[in-house]
Short mmCIF file of C-alpha atoms in Angstrom, two decimals:
data_model
loop_
_atom_site.label_atom_id
_atom_site.label_comp_id
_atom_site.label_asym_id
_atom_site.label_seq_id
_atom_site.Cartn_x
_atom_site.Cartn_y
_atom_site.Cartn_z
CA UNK E 336 11.66 157.82 147.85
CA UNK E 337 11.86 155.33 145.01
CA UNK E 338 8.89 152.97 144.58
CA UNK E 339 9.34 149.81 142.58
CA UNK E 340 6.43 147.47 143.40
CA UNK E 341 2.68 147.51 143.96
CA UNK E 342 2.93 146.98 147.71
CA UNK E 343 4.96 150.17 148.02
CA UNK E 344 2.53 152.05 145.76
CA UNK E 345 -0.41 150.93 147.90
CA UNK E 346 1.41 151.87 151.09
CA UNK E 347 2.33 155.27 149.62
CA UNK E 348 -1.34 155.87 148.82
CA UNK E 349 -2.24 155.04 152.43
CA UNK E 350 0.49 157.33 153.77
CA UNK E 351 -0.74 160.12 151.53
CA UNK E 352 -4.27 159.68 152.89
CA UNK E 353 -2.97 159.67 156.46
CA UNK E 354 -0.78 162.70 155.79
CA UNK E 355 -3.75 164.58 154.39
CA UNK E 356 -5.82 163.65 157.45
CA UNK E 357 -2.98 164.60 159.81
CA UNK E 358 -2.47 167.92 158.04
CA UNK E 359 -6.18 168.63 158.17
CA UNK E 360 -6.43 167.82 161.87
CA UNK E 361 -3.43 169.98 162.78
CA UNK E 362 -4.56 172.93 160.70
CA UNK E 363 -6.48 174.37 163.65
CA UNK E 364 -3.39 174.01 165.86
CA UNK E 365 -1.32 175.93 163.33
CA UNK E 366 -3.79 178.83 163.31
CA UNK E 367 -2.98 179.56 166.96
CA UNK E 368 0.76 179.41 166.31
CA UNK E 369 2.75 182.47 165.25
CA UNK E 370 5.01 180.60 162.83
CA UNK E 371 4.44 177.93 160.22
CA UNK E 372 6.72 175.78 158.12
CA UNK E 373 6.21 173.74 155.01
CA UNK E 374 8.18 170.76 153.80
CA UNK E 375 7.86 168.91 150.54
CA UNK E 376 8.85 165.33 149.76
CA UNK E 377 9.38 164.02 146.28
CA UNK E 378 8.05 160.57 145.44
CA UNK E 379 9.24 158.78 142.33
CA UNK E 380 7.40 155.71 141.11
CA UNK E 381 9.58 153.33 139.11
CA UNK E 382 8.56 151.67 135.88
CA UNK E 383 8.09 148.43 137.84
CA UNK E 384 5.74 150.21 140.23
CA UNK E 385 3.75 151.73 137.38
CA UNK E 386 3.69 148.36 135.64
CA UNK E 387 2.33 146.74 138.81
CA UNK E 388 -0.45 149.31 138.98
CA UNK E 389 -1.35 148.71 135.35
CA UNK E 390 -1.41 144.95 136.02
CA UNK E 391 -3.79 145.47 138.98
CA UNK E 392 -6.00 147.54 136.65
CA UNK E 393 -5.81 144.98 133.86
CA UNK E 394 -6.78 142.13 136.18
CA UNK E 395 -9.58 144.15 137.79
CA UNK E 396 -11.02 144.76 134.30
CA UNK E 397 -11.09 141.01 133.62
CA UNK E 398 -12.90 139.87 136.76
CA UNK E 399 -15.98 140.97 138.67
CA UNK E 400 -15.37 140.01 142.29
CA UNK E 401 -19.10 140.45 142.97
CA UNK E 402 -20.08 137.93 140.29
CA UNK E 403 -17.51 135.24 139.68
CA UNK E 404 -17.13 131.49 139.95
CA UNK E 405 -14.68 129.71 142.23
CA UNK E 406 -12.75 128.68 139.13
CA UNK E 407 -12.48 132.35 138.11
CA UNK E 408 -11.37 133.30 141.64
CA UNK E 409 -8.59 130.70 141.46
CA UNK E 410 -7.55 131.88 137.98
CA UNK E 411 -7.57 135.53 139.10
CA UNK E 412 -5.49 134.66 142.18
CA UNK E 413 -2.96 132.88 139.98
CA UNK E 414 -2.69 135.92 137.71
CA UNK E 415 -2.12 138.17 140.72
CA UNK E 416 0.58 135.81 141.99
CA UNK E 417 2.22 135.33 138.58
CA UNK E 418 2.47 139.12 138.24
CA UNK E 419 4.02 139.36 141.74
CA UNK E 420 1.08 141.38 143.03
CA UNK E 421 0.32 138.99 145.88
CA UNK E 422 2.51 136.61 147.86
CA UNK E 423 2.52 132.86 147.46
CA UNK E 424 0.78 132.55 150.84
CA UNK E 425 -1.97 134.97 149.76
CA UNK E 426 -2.35 133.07 146.50
CA UNK E 427 -2.69 129.72 148.26
CA UNK E 428 -5.14 131.06 150.86
CA UNK E 429 -7.32 133.14 148.53
CA UNK E 430 -9.75 130.34 147.75
CA UNK E 431 -11.72 128.45 150.39
CA UNK E 432 -14.27 125.94 149.12
CA UNK E 433 -17.83 127.13 149.72
CA UNK E 434 -18.99 123.63 150.55
CA UNK E 435 -18.49 119.96 149.94
CA UNK E 436 -20.81 119.91 146.92
CA UNK E 437 -19.71 123.26 145.51
CA UNK E 438 -20.25 123.84 141.81
CA UNK E 439 -17.02 125.68 141.01
CA UNK E 440 -18.60 127.18 137.88
CA UNK E 441 -21.50 128.77 139.76
CA UNK E 442 -21.23 132.57 140.18
CA UNK E 443 -21.02 134.17 143.63
CA UNK E 444 -20.34 137.55 145.19
CA UNK E 445 -16.96 136.72 146.71
CA UNK E 446 -16.54 140.25 148.02
CA UNK E 447 -19.65 139.86 150.20
CA UNK E 448 -18.73 136.28 151.09
CA UNK E 449 -15.32 137.37 152.39
CA UNK E 450 -16.80 140.37 154.23
CA UNK E 451 -19.33 138.11 155.95
CA UNK E 452 -16.66 135.53 156.72
CA UNK E 453 -14.50 138.17 158.42
CA UNK E 454 -17.44 139.59 160.39
CA UNK E 455 -18.50 136.14 161.55
CA UNK E 456 -14.96 135.22 162.60
CA UNK E 457 -14.74 138.42 164.64
CA UNK E 458 -18.12 137.80 166.27
CA UNK E 459 -17.26 134.23 167.21
CA UNK E 460 -13.94 135.33 168.63
CA UNK E 461 -12.57 131.83 168.17
CA UNK E 462 -10.14 132.62 165.38
CA UNK E 463 -6.47 133.42 165.88
CA UNK E 464 -5.02 136.83 165.12
CA UNK E 465 -3.28 135.27 162.12
CA UNK E 466 -6.60 133.86 160.88
CA UNK E 467 -8.26 137.28 161.15
CA UNK E 468 -5.30 138.93 159.42
CA UNK E 469 -5.49 136.45 156.54
CA UNK E 470 -9.20 137.21 156.12
CA UNK E 471 -8.46 140.95 156.19
CA UNK E 472 -5.74 140.60 153.55
CA UNK E 473 -7.97 138.53 151.26
CA UNK E 474 -10.72 141.12 151.64
CA UNK E 475 -8.25 143.96 150.96
CA UNK E 476 -7.23 142.29 147.70
CA UNK E 477 -10.83 141.91 146.52
CA UNK E 478 -11.76 145.44 147.62
CA UNK E 479 -8.82 146.86 145.71
CA UNK E 480 -9.89 145.00 142.57
CA UNK E 481 -13.48 146.21 143.07
CA UNK E 482 -12.34 149.86 143.47
CA UNK E 483 -10.23 149.65 140.32
CA UNK E 484 -13.07 148.16 138.28
CA UNK E 485 -15.43 151.08 138.91
#
């Protein structure tokens, strides 16, 4: 498999986690079997894929998603988009005004804000599947940045 962008790298990480879980859960089944087999796959990450990962890391080092202003969130989103780490749709939907009188220089914990927003939307049950999926994707982006910054 040849990986050449950050989406593929992220998906490969998820597959690896799932494969580990699947292997672990079937280990007891194998112990009752008389024969076992092993297969190995080779994964190659392209320079573009590695570059994307380094860009995610670089951006996560610049911004604290638990203490940032709306202006910083918009700037961070633009950097992610300019580096082809998020789609245009994700870029445009990343920022929702916090209120009519919002001070866009005031610091907020956007990770918690987006978690609460998703939980509230699920509780209300009045949002579309697409609306929930957008909230999930925005939260995934911030959580990834948070993981990389620690």
